[in-house]
Amino acid sequence: MDFKNQINFLQELQKNNNKEWMDTNRKWYKEVRDDYIAWLNDINSKLSVIDDAYYDTPGKKGINRINNNLMFHPNKPIYKDHFGAGFDKRPNTGDFYVEIGIERSMFAGGLWRPDPKRLRSIRDAIDYDGEELLQILNKKSFKNLFGGLYEDVKLTNAPKGFSNKHRHIDLLRNKTFAVAMEFSSDLVLKDDFEDYLINAYNIMLPFRRYLNKAITV
């Protein structure tokens, strides 16, 4: 994968974030996108070997659109400043997300503000066995890589059906159950970037399994 070409394309796109420039450079965009999809296919194959429960996600299914959704975010530019894709994208579960951007790239996973039904299922799992989730979050390798749960809006009080004195109230008040680690895009250009990605996938996997089990049982 020629990540340098990809980043150069994104840099030029952000300088000329309009449809006219994209139409003129459509060949370049397709070259970068096809290269990225081929790389995604390769990573997809490697992850399927290390995870028996992995949900096959070819590059064309995993890749996100480069267009921003202007219907819900009309003030955003037309095109994103990154290429994003999900792996292990079993329907209605939390995937492993990889984003390659100009200045910032990231690994992320879990569930961002899940719907009320799935959120309730996660809270029920925490009520039943929150210690297991805490053990995952507090594992040294996990904390070193992701820090902790992604900081997002929380309830000020206990969710309905739970007490403010619940032993896991800090977890229960979360509306988002996801983790993310950002890194300089310089890392993407290093020879061992794929090893770094696979390591992050493995470290995050118990966390994602906990959430996905909670919302599918």
Tab-separated table of C-alpha atoms in Angstrom:
chain	number	residue	atom	x	y	z
A	1	MET	CA	0.000	0.000	0.000
A	2	ASP	CA	1.384	3.383	-1.038
A	3	PHE	CA	0.301	5.393	1.994
A	4	LYS	CA	2.457	8.319	0.941
A	5	ASN	CA	0.456	8.648	-2.267
A	6	GLN	CA	-2.753	8.382	-0.267
A	7	ILE	CA	-1.725	11.145	2.139
A	8	ASN	CA	-0.545	13.350	-0.741
A	9	PHE	CA	-3.943	12.921	-2.379
A	10	LEU	CA	-5.741	13.867	0.838
A	11	GLN	CA	-3.544	16.943	1.280
A	12	GLU	CA	-4.359	18.166	-2.210
A	13	LEU	CA	-8.037	17.359	-1.737
A	14	GLN	CA	-8.222	19.489	1.393
A	15	LYS	CA	-6.636	22.401	-0.457
A	16	ASN	CA	-9.263	21.989	-3.184
A	17	ASN	CA	-12.284	20.599	-1.378
A	18	ASN	CA	-14.794	20.859	-4.181
A	19	LYS	CA	-16.463	18.643	-6.750
A	20	GLU	CA	-14.709	20.294	-9.689
A	21	TRP	CA	-11.268	19.342	-8.370
A	22	MET	CA	-12.435	15.827	-7.551
A	23	ASP	CA	-13.888	15.369	-11.038
A	24	THR	CA	-10.612	16.522	-12.589
A	25	ASN	CA	-8.620	14.163	-10.365
A	26	ARG	CA	-11.042	11.244	-10.448
A	27	LYS	CA	-8.378	8.928	-11.902
A	28	TRP	CA	-6.022	9.707	-9.002
A	29	TYR	CA	-8.810	9.166	-6.484
A	30	LYS	CA	-9.706	5.765	-7.986
A	31	GLU	CA	-6.036	4.755	-7.985
A	32	VAL	CA	-5.705	5.608	-4.288
A	33	ARG	CA	-9.041	4.047	-3.390
A	34	ASP	CA	-8.321	0.802	-5.258
A	35	ASP	CA	-4.905	0.571	-3.611
A	36	TYR	CA	-6.515	1.110	-0.209
A	37	ILE	CA	-9.180	-1.547	-0.868
A	38	ALA	CA	-6.492	-4.045	-1.868
A	39	TRP	CA	-4.673	-3.286	1.399
A	40	LEU	CA	-7.925	-3.694	3.353
A	41	ASN	CA	-8.450	-7.082	1.706
A	42	ASP	CA	-4.992	-8.171	2.814
A	43	ILE	CA	-5.540	-7.026	6.419
A	44	ASN	CA	-8.974	-8.649	6.400
A	45	SER	CA	-7.356	-11.980	5.529
A	46	LYS	CA	-4.723	-11.623	8.243
A	47	LEU	CA	-7.259	-10.761	10.944
A	48	SER	CA	-9.476	-13.698	9.977
A	49	VAL	CA	-6.564	-16.035	10.748
A	50	ILE	CA	-5.990	-14.745	14.274
A	51	ASP	CA	-9.659	-14.474	15.293
A	52	ASP	CA	-11.836	-17.592	14.909
A	53	ALA	CA	-15.032	-15.565	15.273
A	54	TYR	CA	-13.965	-12.917	12.767
A	55	TYR	CA	-16.680	-11.703	10.390
A	56	ASP	CA	-15.290	-11.564	6.869
A	57	THR	CA	-15.244	-7.943	5.738
A	58	PRO	CA	-13.714	-7.400	2.280
A	59	GLY	CA	-12.365	-3.960	1.537
A	60	LYS	CA	-15.329	-2.825	-0.549
A	61	LYS	CA	-17.673	-3.620	2.343
A	62	GLY	CA	-15.430	-2.132	4.991
A	63	ILE	CA	-14.450	1.165	3.375
A	64	ASN	CA	-16.364	4.327	4.234
A	65	ARG	CA	-17.464	6.967	1.755
A	66	ILE	CA	-15.075	9.884	1.375
A	67	ASN	CA	-18.036	12.273	1.099
A	68	ASN	CA	-19.245	13.909	4.286
A	69	ASN	CA	-22.956	13.559	5.070
A	70	LEU	CA	-24.036	17.131	4.397
A	71	MET	CA	-27.677	16.379	5.149
A	72	PHE	CA	-26.892	16.102	8.855
A	73	HIS	CA	-23.713	18.220	8.874
A	74	PRO	CA	-24.257	20.976	6.288
A	75	ASN	CA	-21.314	23.056	7.543
A	76	LYS	CA	-18.722	20.356	6.922
A	77	PRO	CA	-16.596	20.341	3.750
A	78	ILE	CA	-17.760	18.145	0.897
A	79	TYR	CA	-14.973	15.599	1.350
A	80	LYS	CA	-13.354	14.085	4.420
A	81	ASP	CA	-9.685	14.544	5.261
A	82	HIS	CA	-9.165	10.808	5.761
A	83	PHE	CA	-9.912	7.323	4.491
A	84	GLY	CA	-11.759	5.180	7.025
A	85	ALA	CA	-12.733	1.534	7.087
A	86	GLY	CA	-14.139	-1.058	9.456
A	87	PHE	CA	-13.009	-4.643	9.986
A	88	ASP	CA	-14.986	-7.498	11.539
A	89	LYS	CA	-18.201	-5.670	10.626
A	90	ARG	CA	-20.806	-8.151	11.762
A	91	PRO	CA	-24.192	-6.439	11.337
A	92	ASN	CA	-25.408	-4.465	14.355
A	93	THR	CA	-22.228	-4.986	16.386
A	94	GLY	CA	-19.161	-2.898	17.158
A	95	ASP	CA	-16.361	-3.196	14.608
A	96	PHE	CA	-12.644	-2.413	14.571
A	97	TYR	CA	-12.150	0.914	12.826
A	98	VAL	CA	-9.028	2.193	11.078
A	99	GLU	CA	-8.661	5.779	9.903
A	100	ILE	CA	-5.777	7.092	7.821
A	101	GLY	CA	-5.674	10.886	7.711
A	102	ILE	CA	-3.405	13.786	6.873
A	103	GLU	CA	-2.142	14.728	10.322
A	104	ARG	CA	-4.042	12.295	12.500
A	105	SER	CA	-4.839	8.640	12.139
A	106	MET	CA	-6.544	6.299	14.572
A	107	PHE	CA	-7.662	2.863	15.662
A	108	ALA	CA	-11.057	2.705	17.340
A	109	GLY	CA	-13.795	0.241	18.183
A	110	GLY	CA	-16.884	-0.433	20.220
A	111	LEU	CA	-20.242	1.290	20.088
A	112	TRP	CA	-20.741	5.028	19.660
A	113	ARG	CA	-24.001	6.139	21.352
A	114	PRO	CA	-25.873	2.877	20.699
A	115	ASP	CA	-29.653	2.917	20.415
A	116	PRO	CA	-31.676	2.535	23.645
A	117	LYS	CA	-32.172	-1.217	23.247
A	118	ARG	CA	-28.492	-2.011	22.801
A	119	LEU	CA	-27.489	0.501	25.463
A	120	ARG	CA	-29.814	-1.198	27.921
A	121	SER	CA	-28.301	-4.584	27.033
A	122	ILE	CA	-24.798	-3.278	27.751
A	123	ARG	CA	-25.930	-1.842	31.078
A	124	ASP	CA	-27.597	-5.122	31.987
A	125	ALA	CA	-24.324	-6.914	31.236
A	126	ILE	CA	-22.453	-4.477	33.480
A	127	ASP	CA	-25.030	-4.999	36.206
A	128	TYR	CA	-24.542	-8.764	35.915
A	129	ASP	CA	-20.760	-8.871	35.545
A	130	GLY	CA	-19.213	-5.433	35.390
A	131	GLU	CA	-16.052	-6.806	36.998
A	132	GLU	CA	-15.191	-8.548	33.739
A	133	LEU	CA	-15.378	-5.270	31.834
A	134	LEU	CA	-13.284	-3.511	34.470
A	135	GLN	CA	-10.624	-6.193	34.215
A	136	ILE	CA	-10.473	-5.610	30.451
A	137	LEU	CA	-10.296	-1.827	30.819
A	138	ASN	CA	-7.695	-1.980	33.563
A	139	LYS	CA	-5.343	-4.435	31.868
A	140	LYS	CA	-1.962	-2.761	31.502
A	141	SER	CA	-1.601	-3.310	27.752
A	142	PHE	CA	-5.132	-1.971	27.184
A	143	LYS	CA	-4.609	1.128	29.312
A	144	ASN	CA	-1.249	1.839	27.704
A	145	LEU	CA	-2.773	1.757	24.222
A	146	PHE	CA	-6.267	3.183	24.665
A	147	GLY	CA	-6.231	4.835	28.084
A	148	GLY	CA	-9.837	4.025	28.872
A	149	LEU	CA	-13.326	4.492	27.513
A	150	TYR	CA	-13.771	7.261	24.980
A	151	GLU	CA	-14.811	10.438	26.772
A	152	ASP	CA	-18.328	11.330	25.668
A	153	VAL	CA	-21.522	12.615	27.249
A	154	LYS	CA	-22.640	10.846	30.410
A	155	LEU	CA	-25.787	10.837	32.470
A	156	THR	CA	-25.579	12.986	35.577
A	157	ASN	CA	-27.564	10.424	37.540
A	158	ALA	CA	-28.091	6.676	37.390
A	159	PRO	CA	-29.934	5.373	34.319
A	160	LYS	CA	-33.506	4.256	34.817
A	161	GLY	CA	-33.698	1.006	36.769
A	162	PHE	CA	-30.319	1.422	38.471
A	163	SER	CA	-29.266	2.993	41.750
A	164	ASN	CA	-26.805	5.836	42.166
A	165	LYS	CA	-25.139	3.573	44.713
A	166	HIS	CA	-24.562	0.790	42.194
A	167	ARG	CA	-21.011	-0.547	42.438
A	168	HIS	CA	-20.488	0.162	38.732
A	169	ILE	CA	-22.350	3.468	38.513
A	170	ASP	CA	-19.427	5.168	36.745
A	171	LEU	CA	-19.678	2.663	33.902
A	172	LEU	CA	-23.478	2.664	33.819
A	173	ARG	CA	-23.699	6.430	33.278
A	174	ASN	CA	-21.864	6.167	29.942
A	175	LYS	CA	-23.794	6.609	26.705
A	176	THR	CA	-20.844	5.593	24.535
A	177	PHE	CA	-18.859	2.391	24.979
A	178	ALA	CA	-15.930	2.805	22.648
A	179	VAL	CA	-12.174	3.232	22.733
A	180	ALA	CA	-9.813	5.049	20.404
A	181	MET	CA	-6.164	5.801	20.037
A	182	GLU	CA	-4.884	8.558	17.809
A	183	PHE	CA	-1.417	8.619	16.347
A	184	SER	CA	0.644	10.650	13.937
A	185	SER	CA	0.241	9.597	10.346
A	186	ASP	CA	4.026	9.214	10.229
A	187	LEU	CA	3.454	5.823	11.837
A	188	VAL	CA	1.500	4.716	8.773
A	189	LEU	CA	4.628	5.111	6.657
A	190	LYS	CA	6.729	2.788	8.823
A	191	ASP	CA	7.464	-0.785	7.770
A	192	ASP	CA	5.928	-2.261	10.921
A	193	PHE	CA	2.610	-0.398	10.701
A	194	GLU	CA	0.646	-3.581	9.953
A	195	ASP	CA	2.164	-5.263	13.015
A	196	TYR	CA	1.095	-2.260	15.052
A	197	LEU	CA	-2.447	-2.523	13.675
A	198	ILE	CA	-2.733	-6.245	14.397
A	199	ASN	CA	-1.433	-5.710	17.926
A	200	ALA	CA	-4.081	-3.029	18.515
A	201	TYR	CA	-6.764	-5.355	17.156
A	202	ASN	CA	-5.745	-8.125	19.545
A	203	ILE	CA	-5.606	-5.837	22.573
A	204	MET	CA	-9.039	-4.371	21.790
A	205	LEU	CA	-10.662	-7.722	20.985
A	206	PRO	CA	-11.783	-8.723	24.545
A	207	PHE	CA	-13.461	-5.322	24.917
A	208	ARG	CA	-15.354	-5.683	21.655
A	209	ARG	CA	-16.301	-9.266	22.468
A	210	TYR	CA	-17.742	-8.186	25.801
A	211	LEU	CA	-19.921	-5.527	24.168
A	212	ASN	CA	-20.990	-7.669	21.229
A	213	LYS	CA	-21.945	-10.549	23.497
A	214	ALA	CA	-24.001	-8.155	25.621
A	215	ILE	CA	-26.036	-6.914	22.663
A	216	THR	CA	-26.526	-10.249	20.908
A	217	VAL	CA	-27.439	-12.706	23.680
